[in-house]
Amino acid sequence: MIDTSVLFDYSFITVAVGTIILALASSMVGTISVLTKQSLIGDTIGHASYPGVIFAFILFQQRDPLILTLGAMFSGYVSYYLVHWITRHSEHSLINALALVSSSFFGLGMVLKNFIQGHKAFSKAAQAGLQKYLFGQAAFIQQDDVILISIVSIFCIVIFLLFYEKYKIFLFDPTFAQLNGISPKLLNQLTTFMMISLISVGLKVVGAILMSSFLIAPAVTGILCSKHYKTALWIGLVSATISAFLGTYFSSIISGLSTGPAIIVCMSIIALTTFFITQYIKPNLHKGGSTTC
């Protein structure tokens, strides 16, 4: 049964604003990671950020959102550079390096989490809520979390818009972009920074395991619908907004339903439906090669 009264509830509005802003920024950055074939790097960073959260808690023994986010960012950067170090200094493929780093960092996070549970050195510190960083629980996000999510997301959106034209050329042809004075290294570093920042700030909402879907699913939906980057970007933004709103709404009216996973389910349904339509019902919709400017 549809319950419209929840739409005016302060908690619902707070969570909805936070998830929608996060989804919009993630969708923008996600189009870059998908088109540059770095989707799995986002997944690895998501898993690898969890030990950073626990380690930050061990150091400061408090659950301040900013401190835990900085811990997650540090861990995300370490995992990112470790993946590239492994691929440069070994014969293993990028996929192998991603799998190794992702599983080892996530395992470290679980070990640290079990270590502090019941340990007398952390008995006075409030540990409740750290488990939420695994699968996310937007119902527990507070005004401070929303403010932090909004600041980081808007900052990433501003960076994306400032470099939008350069990103378009880079995605169309990296060699042509370099010949025109555009630095692929700078754009890659900005993409990594935005990806790690959004993943770190979104852990409490979506969780370390599912956060990468925020980046991938709306972007895939847009790219499936159009081979023009600007159109694909707008479709991804609309898909992200609808999914964030519906996921937040259903988790608000259905007891026991987590917000983050509910949003991911909505994003996945839209992406899979789009895939089915573009592949089997209207295959000519996306015919004609790769995504262009």
mmCIF file of C-alpha atoms in Angstrom:
data_model
loop_
_atom_site.group_PDB
_atom_site.id
_atom_site.type_symbol
_atom_site.label_atom_id
_atom_site.label_comp_id
_atom_site.label_asym_id
_atom_site.label_seq_id
_atom_site.Cartn_x
_atom_site.Cartn_y
_atom_site.Cartn_z
ATOM 1 C CA MET A 1 0.000 0.000 0.000
ATOM 2 C CA ILE A 2 1.323 3.454 -0.934
ATOM 3 C CA ASP A 3 1.957 5.653 2.088
ATOM 4 C CA THR A 4 2.397 9.311 1.101
ATOM 5 C CA SER A 5 2.640 10.590 4.677
ATOM 6 C CA VAL A 6 6.228 9.349 4.909
ATOM 7 C CA LEU A 7 7.193 11.772 2.129
ATOM 8 C CA PHE A 8 6.863 14.661 4.588
ATOM 9 C CA ASP A 9 8.719 12.944 7.413
ATOM 10 C CA TYR A 10 11.955 14.707 8.404
ATOM 11 C CA SER A 11 13.961 11.464 8.563
ATOM 12 C CA PHE A 12 12.798 10.432 5.084
ATOM 13 C CA ILE A 13 13.667 13.822 3.606
ATOM 14 C CA THR A 14 17.111 13.758 5.274
ATOM 15 C CA VAL A 15 17.934 10.280 3.952
ATOM 16 C CA ALA A 16 16.445 10.969 0.507
ATOM 17 C CA VAL A 17 18.481 14.163 0.043
ATOM 18 C CA GLY A 18 21.684 12.381 1.045
ATOM 19 C CA THR A 19 21.155 9.341 -1.179
ATOM 20 C CA ILE A 20 20.003 11.356 -4.218
ATOM 21 C CA ILE A 21 22.984 13.746 -4.095
ATOM 22 C CA LEU A 22 25.350 10.798 -3.657
ATOM 23 C CA ALA A 23 23.679 8.921 -6.530
ATOM 24 C CA LEU A 24 23.928 11.936 -8.866
ATOM 25 C CA ALA A 25 27.639 12.475 -8.242
ATOM 26 C CA SER A 26 28.372 8.730 -8.411
ATOM 27 C CA SER A 27 26.499 8.435 -11.703
ATOM 28 C CA MET A 28 28.602 11.217 -13.278
ATOM 29 C CA VAL A 29 31.912 9.731 -12.168
ATOM 30 C CA GLY A 30 30.636 6.249 -12.991
ATOM 31 C CA THR A 31 30.313 7.075 -16.685
ATOM 32 C CA ILE A 32 34.052 7.788 -16.767
ATOM 33 C CA SER A 33 35.017 4.610 -14.914
ATOM 34 C CA VAL A 34 32.748 2.466 -17.119
ATOM 35 C CA LEU A 35 33.911 3.975 -20.420
ATOM 36 C CA THR A 36 37.579 3.713 -19.381
ATOM 37 C CA LYS A 37 37.000 0.100 -18.258
ATOM 38 C CA GLN A 38 37.819 0.833 -14.589
ATOM 39 C CA SER A 39 34.578 -0.445 -13.079
ATOM 40 C CA LEU A 40 36.308 -3.257 -11.210
ATOM 41 C CA ILE A 41 38.765 -0.795 -9.695
ATOM 42 C CA GLY A 42 35.810 0.949 -8.061
ATOM 43 C CA ASP A 43 34.622 -2.389 -6.710
ATOM 44 C CA THR A 44 38.068 -3.127 -5.280
ATOM 45 C CA ILE A 45 38.317 0.310 -3.664
ATOM 46 C CA GLY A 46 34.876 -0.218 -2.106
ATOM 47 C CA HIS A 47 35.941 -3.489 -0.464
ATOM 48 C CA ALA A 48 39.367 -2.143 0.469
ATOM 49 C CA SER A 49 38.014 0.938 2.210
ATOM 50 C CA TYR A 50 36.480 -1.058 5.092
ATOM 51 C CA PRO A 51 39.748 -1.709 7.010
ATOM 52 C CA GLY A 52 40.444 2.035 6.798
ATOM 53 C CA VAL A 53 37.183 2.698 8.653
ATOM 54 C CA ILE A 54 38.051 0.221 11.407
ATOM 55 C CA PHE A 55 41.656 1.414 11.638
ATOM 56 C CA ALA A 56 40.513 5.034 12.002
ATOM 57 C CA PHE A 57 38.175 3.926 14.792
ATOM 58 C CA ILE A 58 41.028 2.067 16.528
ATOM 59 C CA LEU A 59 43.227 5.168 16.410
ATOM 60 C CA PHE A 60 40.670 7.739 17.553
ATOM 61 C CA GLN A 61 38.080 5.497 19.293
ATOM 62 C CA GLN A 62 35.157 7.548 18.014
ATOM 63 C CA ARG A 63 32.707 7.271 15.117
ATOM 64 C CA ASP A 64 33.031 10.801 13.785
ATOM 65 C CA PRO A 65 31.913 10.588 10.098
ATOM 66 C CA LEU A 66 34.802 12.751 8.863
ATOM 67 C CA ILE A 67 37.466 10.694 10.656
ATOM 68 C CA LEU A 68 36.059 7.395 9.408
ATOM 69 C CA THR A 69 35.735 8.803 5.880
ATOM 70 C CA LEU A 70 39.373 9.927 5.892
ATOM 71 C CA GLY A 71 40.363 6.459 7.088
ATOM 72 C CA ALA A 72 38.405 4.895 4.240
ATOM 73 C CA MET A 73 40.024 7.264 1.720
ATOM 74 C CA PHE A 74 43.505 6.404 2.970
ATOM 75 C CA SER A 75 42.805 2.688 2.699
ATOM 76 C CA GLY A 76 41.255 3.182 -0.758
ATOM 77 C CA TYR A 77 44.335 5.010 -2.049
ATOM 78 C CA VAL A 78 46.679 2.361 -0.618
ATOM 79 C CA SER A 79 44.693 -0.395 -2.349
ATOM 80 C CA TYR A 80 44.605 1.538 -5.647
ATOM 81 C CA TYR A 81 48.363 2.068 -5.785
ATOM 82 C CA LEU A 82 48.997 -1.487 -4.559
ATOM 83 C CA VAL A 83 46.999 -2.865 -7.511
ATOM 84 C CA HIS A 84 49.079 -0.855 -9.971
ATOM 85 C CA TRP A 85 52.324 -1.782 -8.190
ATOM 86 C CA ILE A 86 51.464 -5.475 -8.490
ATOM 87 C CA THR A 87 50.625 -5.217 -12.195
ATOM 88 C CA ARG A 88 53.844 -3.285 -12.926
ATOM 89 C CA HIS A 89 56.176 -5.579 -10.982
ATOM 90 C CA SER A 90 54.684 -8.977 -11.785
ATOM 91 C CA GLU A 91 53.302 -10.951 -14.691
ATOM 92 C CA HIS A 92 49.857 -11.121 -13.140
ATOM 93 C CA SER A 93 46.949 -9.497 -14.935
ATOM 94 C CA LEU A 94 44.986 -6.512 -13.628
ATOM 95 C CA ILE A 95 42.049 -8.799 -12.825
ATOM 96 C CA ASN A 96 44.242 -11.011 -10.636
ATOM 97 C CA ALA A 97 45.676 -7.993 -8.831
ATOM 98 C CA LEU A 98 42.196 -6.546 -8.230
ATOM 99 C CA ALA A 99 40.906 -9.840 -6.844
ATOM 100 C CA LEU A 100 43.938 -10.269 -4.584
ATOM 101 C CA VAL A 101 43.844 -6.738 -3.147
ATOM 102 C CA SER A 102 40.065 -6.680 -2.795
ATOM 103 C CA SER A 103 39.863 -9.957 -0.857
ATOM 104 C CA SER A 104 42.945 -9.326 1.278
ATOM 105 C CA PHE A 105 41.885 -5.807 2.333
ATOM 106 C CA PHE A 106 38.330 -6.898 3.060
ATOM 107 C CA GLY A 107 39.655 -9.832 5.081
ATOM 108 C CA LEU A 108 41.884 -7.423 7.025
ATOM 109 C CA GLY A 109 38.857 -5.291 7.783
ATOM 110 C CA MET A 110 36.952 -8.263 9.168
ATOM 111 C CA VAL A 111 39.952 -9.313 11.278
ATOM 112 C CA LEU A 112 40.264 -5.812 12.739
ATOM 113 C CA LYS A 113 36.511 -5.664 13.365
ATOM 114 C CA ASN A 114 36.565 -8.979 15.259
ATOM 115 C CA PHE A 115 39.690 -7.870 17.150
ATOM 116 C CA ILE A 116 38.106 -4.777 18.670
ATOM 117 C CA GLN A 117 34.867 -6.571 19.546
ATOM 118 C CA GLY A 118 35.054 -7.438 23.206
ATOM 119 C CA HIS A 119 38.636 -6.170 23.581
ATOM 120 C CA LYS A 120 38.997 -4.346 26.874
ATOM 121 C CA ALA A 121 41.030 -1.537 25.294
ATOM 122 C CA PHE A 122 37.952 -0.558 23.258
ATOM 123 C CA SER A 123 35.281 -1.417 25.818
ATOM 124 C CA LYS A 124 34.562 2.256 26.517
ATOM 125 C CA ALA A 125 34.360 3.235 22.855
ATOM 126 C CA ALA A 126 30.986 3.053 21.101
ATOM 127 C CA GLN A 127 31.439 0.343 18.454
ATOM 128 C CA ALA A 128 27.778 0.069 17.498
ATOM 129 C CA GLY A 129 27.310 1.080 13.898
ATOM 130 C CA LEU A 130 30.656 -0.086 12.507
ATOM 131 C CA GLN A 131 28.910 -3.196 11.172
ATOM 132 C CA LYS A 132 26.695 -0.880 9.103
ATOM 133 C CA TYR A 133 29.693 0.063 6.975
ATOM 134 C CA LEU A 134 29.618 -3.446 5.471
ATOM 135 C CA PHE A 135 26.149 -3.350 3.908
ATOM 136 C CA GLY A 136 25.126 0.208 4.735
ATOM 137 C CA GLN A 137 22.130 1.438 6.676
ATOM 138 C CA ALA A 138 20.886 4.794 5.507
ATOM 139 C CA ALA A 139 18.166 4.777 8.133
ATOM 140 C CA PHE A 140 20.846 5.612 10.706
ATOM 141 C CA ILE A 141 22.428 8.483 8.839
ATOM 142 C CA GLN A 142 22.109 11.797 10.617
ATOM 143 C CA GLN A 143 22.295 15.428 9.639
ATOM 144 C CA ASP A 144 26.102 15.463 9.999
ATOM 145 C CA ASP A 145 26.351 12.514 7.590
ATOM 146 C CA VAL A 146 24.104 14.236 5.048
ATOM 147 C CA ILE A 147 26.145 17.434 5.277
ATOM 148 C CA LEU A 148 29.382 15.501 4.701
ATOM 149 C CA ILE A 149 27.869 13.510 1.815
ATOM 150 C CA SER A 150 26.527 16.711 0.246
ATOM 151 C CA ILE A 151 29.835 18.603 0.541
ATOM 152 C CA VAL A 152 31.884 15.765 -0.977
ATOM 153 C CA SER A 153 29.318 15.013 -3.692
ATOM 154 C CA ILE A 154 28.901 18.662 -4.729
ATOM 155 C CA PHE A 155 32.691 19.087 -4.727
ATOM 156 C CA CYS A 156 33.008 16.098 -7.089
ATOM 157 C CA ILE A 157 30.199 17.421 -9.306
ATOM 158 C CA VAL A 158 31.986 20.792 -9.564
ATOM 159 C CA ILE A 159 35.258 19.076 -10.540
ATOM 160 C CA PHE A 160 33.423 16.987 -13.135
ATOM 161 C CA LEU A 161 31.728 20.050 -14.657
ATOM 162 C CA LEU A 162 34.964 22.066 -14.716
ATOM 163 C CA PHE A 163 36.721 19.303 -16.669
ATOM 164 C CA TYR A 164 33.651 18.144 -18.613
ATOM 165 C CA GLU A 165 34.877 19.229 -22.049
ATOM 166 C CA LYS A 166 38.302 17.679 -21.474
ATOM 167 C CA TYR A 167 36.728 14.467 -20.238
ATOM 168 C CA LYS A 168 34.561 14.273 -23.389
ATOM 169 C CA ILE A 169 37.587 14.529 -25.671
ATOM 170 C CA PHE A 170 39.590 12.122 -23.499
ATOM 171 C CA LEU A 171 36.814 9.518 -23.539
ATOM 172 C CA PHE A 172 36.395 9.889 -27.301
ATOM 173 C CA ASP A 173 40.115 9.530 -28.124
ATOM 174 C CA PRO A 174 42.861 9.651 -25.426
ATOM 175 C CA THR A 175 45.599 10.096 -28.048
ATOM 176 C CA PHE A 176 43.786 13.011 -29.705
ATOM 177 C CA ALA A 177 43.242 14.556 -26.262
ATOM 178 C CA GLN A 178 46.939 14.331 -25.457
ATOM 179 C CA LEU A 179 47.861 15.942 -28.787
ATOM 180 C CA ASN A 180 45.588 18.855 -27.840
ATOM 181 C CA GLY A 181 47.377 19.467 -24.548
ATOM 182 C CA ILE A 182 44.995 17.515 -22.326
ATOM 183 C CA SER A 183 46.817 15.521 -19.668
ATOM 184 C CA PRO A 184 45.430 11.958 -19.386
ATOM 185 C CA LYS A 185 47.426 11.563 -16.160
ATOM 186 C CA LEU A 186 45.662 14.535 -14.560
ATOM 187 C CA LEU A 187 42.218 13.290 -15.647
ATOM 188 C CA ASN A 188 42.978 9.788 -14.355
ATOM 189 C CA GLN A 189 44.111 11.217 -11.010
ATOM 190 C CA LEU A 190 40.970 13.356 -10.760
ATOM 191 C CA THR A 191 38.801 10.356 -11.601
ATOM 192 C CA THR A 192 40.530 8.263 -8.938
ATOM 193 C CA PHE A 193 40.152 11.044 -6.369
ATOM 194 C CA MET A 194 36.436 11.488 -7.090
ATOM 195 C CA MET A 195 35.848 7.736 -7.108
ATOM 196 C CA ILE A 196 37.615 7.160 -3.772
ATOM 197 C CA SER A 197 35.949 10.211 -2.186
ATOM 198 C CA LEU A 198 32.437 9.146 -3.186
ATOM 199 C CA ILE A 199 32.992 5.534 -2.170
ATOM 200 C CA SER A 200 34.388 6.572 1.217
ATOM 201 C CA VAL A 201 31.594 8.998 2.006
ATOM 202 C CA GLY A 202 28.910 6.584 0.805
ATOM 203 C CA LEU A 203 29.976 3.595 2.881
ATOM 204 C CA LYS A 204 27.561 4.302 5.710
ATOM 205 C CA VAL A 205 24.665 4.592 3.257
ATOM 206 C CA VAL A 206 25.360 1.721 0.872
ATOM 207 C CA GLY A 207 28.168 -0.289 2.468
ATOM 208 C CA ALA A 208 31.606 -1.439 1.340
ATOM 209 C CA ILE A 209 30.255 -4.445 -0.548
ATOM 210 C CA LEU A 210 27.626 -2.660 -2.653
ATOM 211 C CA MET A 211 29.040 0.855 -3.083
ATOM 212 C CA SER A 212 30.557 0.188 -6.508
ATOM 213 C CA SER A 213 27.050 -0.417 -7.903
ATOM 214 C CA PHE A 214 26.282 3.257 -7.272
ATOM 215 C CA LEU A 215 29.026 4.082 -9.755
ATOM 216 C CA ILE A 216 28.323 1.371 -12.311
ATOM 217 C CA ALA A 217 24.573 0.688 -12.636
ATOM 218 C CA PRO A 218 23.252 4.184 -13.605
ATOM 219 C CA ALA A 219 26.218 4.723 -15.936
ATOM 220 C CA VAL A 220 25.568 1.397 -17.679
ATOM 221 C CA THR A 221 21.883 2.305 -18.059
ATOM 222 C CA GLY A 222 22.771 5.584 -19.770
ATOM 223 C CA ILE A 223 25.404 4.058 -22.035
ATOM 224 C CA LEU A 224 23.018 1.279 -23.070
ATOM 225 C CA CYS A 225 20.390 3.846 -24.095
ATOM 226 C CA SER A 226 22.587 6.199 -26.093
ATOM 227 C CA LYS A 227 25.936 6.265 -27.852
ATOM 228 C CA HIS A 228 26.158 10.042 -27.304
ATOM 229 C CA TYR A 229 27.955 10.813 -24.066
ATOM 230 C CA LYS A 230 25.863 13.816 -23.028
ATOM 231 C CA THR A 231 22.596 11.931 -23.527
ATOM 232 C CA ALA A 232 23.954 8.867 -21.753
ATOM 233 C CA LEU A 233 25.028 11.090 -18.870
ATOM 234 C CA TRP A 234 21.547 12.601 -18.475
ATOM 235 C CA ILE A 235 19.848 9.201 -18.651
ATOM 236 C CA GLY A 236 22.229 7.918 -15.989
ATOM 237 C CA LEU A 237 21.414 10.898 -13.753
ATOM 238 C CA VAL A 238 17.669 10.351 -14.116
ATOM 239 C CA SER A 239 18.079 6.626 -13.431
ATOM 240 C CA ALA A 240 20.191 7.361 -10.324
ATOM 241 C CA THR A 241 17.684 9.895 -8.978
ATOM 242 C CA ILE A 242 14.664 7.632 -9.468
ATOM 243 C CA SER A 243 16.466 4.659 -7.914
ATOM 244 C CA ALA A 244 17.675 6.638 -4.898
ATOM 245 C CA PHE A 245 14.194 8.029 -4.268
ATOM 246 C CA LEU A 246 12.380 4.705 -4.707
ATOM 247 C CA GLY A 247 14.932 2.783 -2.629
ATOM 248 C CA THR A 248 14.672 5.302 0.192
ATOM 249 C CA TYR A 249 10.876 5.318 -0.012
ATOM 250 C CA PHE A 250 10.426 1.534 0.032
ATOM 251 C CA SER A 251 12.907 1.122 2.877
ATOM 252 C CA SER A 252 10.935 3.735 4.820
ATOM 253 C CA ILE A 253 7.565 1.995 4.492
ATOM 254 C CA ILE A 254 8.753 -1.642 4.671
ATOM 255 C CA SER A 255 10.083 -2.702 8.046
ATOM 256 C CA GLY A 256 13.536 -4.311 8.013
ATOM 257 C CA LEU A 257 14.389 -3.246 4.455
ATOM 258 C CA SER A 258 17.837 -1.617 4.256
ATOM 259 C CA THR A 259 18.022 1.571 2.201
ATOM 260 C CA GLY A 260 21.347 0.987 0.437
ATOM 261 C CA PRO A 261 20.550 -2.509 -0.883
ATOM 262 C CA ALA A 262 17.021 -1.328 -1.829
ATOM 263 C CA ILE A 263 18.524 1.454 -3.964
ATOM 264 C CA ILE A 264 20.941 -1.006 -5.567
ATOM 265 C CA VAL A 265 18.041 -3.330 -6.427
ATOM 266 C CA CYS A 266 16.183 -0.433 -8.093
ATOM 267 C CA MET A 267 19.308 0.554 -10.045
ATOM 268 C CA SER A 268 19.897 -3.050 -11.109
ATOM 269 C CA ILE A 269 16.284 -3.556 -12.237
ATOM 270 C CA ILE A 270 16.460 -0.417 -14.385
ATOM 271 C CA ALA A 271 19.837 -1.428 -15.852
ATOM 272 C CA LEU A 272 18.745 -5.014 -16.590
ATOM 273 C CA THR A 273 15.437 -3.839 -18.090
ATOM 274 C CA THR A 274 17.331 -1.387 -20.281
ATOM 275 C CA PHE A 275 19.711 -4.146 -21.349
ATOM 276 C CA PHE A 276 16.814 -6.435 -22.278
ATOM 277 C CA ILE A 277 15.039 -3.695 -24.265
ATOM 278 C CA THR A 278 18.157 -2.535 -26.132
ATOM 279 C CA GLN A 279 19.274 -6.069 -26.931
ATOM 280 C CA TYR A 280 16.019 -7.871 -27.781
ATOM 281 C CA ILE A 281 13.133 -5.412 -28.288
ATOM 282 C CA LYS A 282 14.816 -2.366 -29.876
ATOM 283 C CA PRO A 283 18.304 -3.563 -30.829
ATOM 284 C CA ASN A 284 18.784 -0.625 -33.241
ATOM 285 C CA LEU A 285 18.566 1.824 -30.308
ATOM 286 C CA HIS A 286 22.245 1.362 -29.490
ATOM 287 C CA LYS A 287 23.533 0.195 -32.842
ATOM 288 C CA GLY A 288 26.485 1.918 -34.454
ATOM 289 C CA GLY A 289 29.630 1.525 -32.374
ATOM 290 C CA SER A 290 30.960 2.923 -29.153
ATOM 291 C CA THR A 291 29.886 5.990 -27.194
ATOM 292 C CA THR A 292 30.912 9.310 -28.765
ATOM 293 C CA CYS A 293 30.992 12.967 -27.749
#
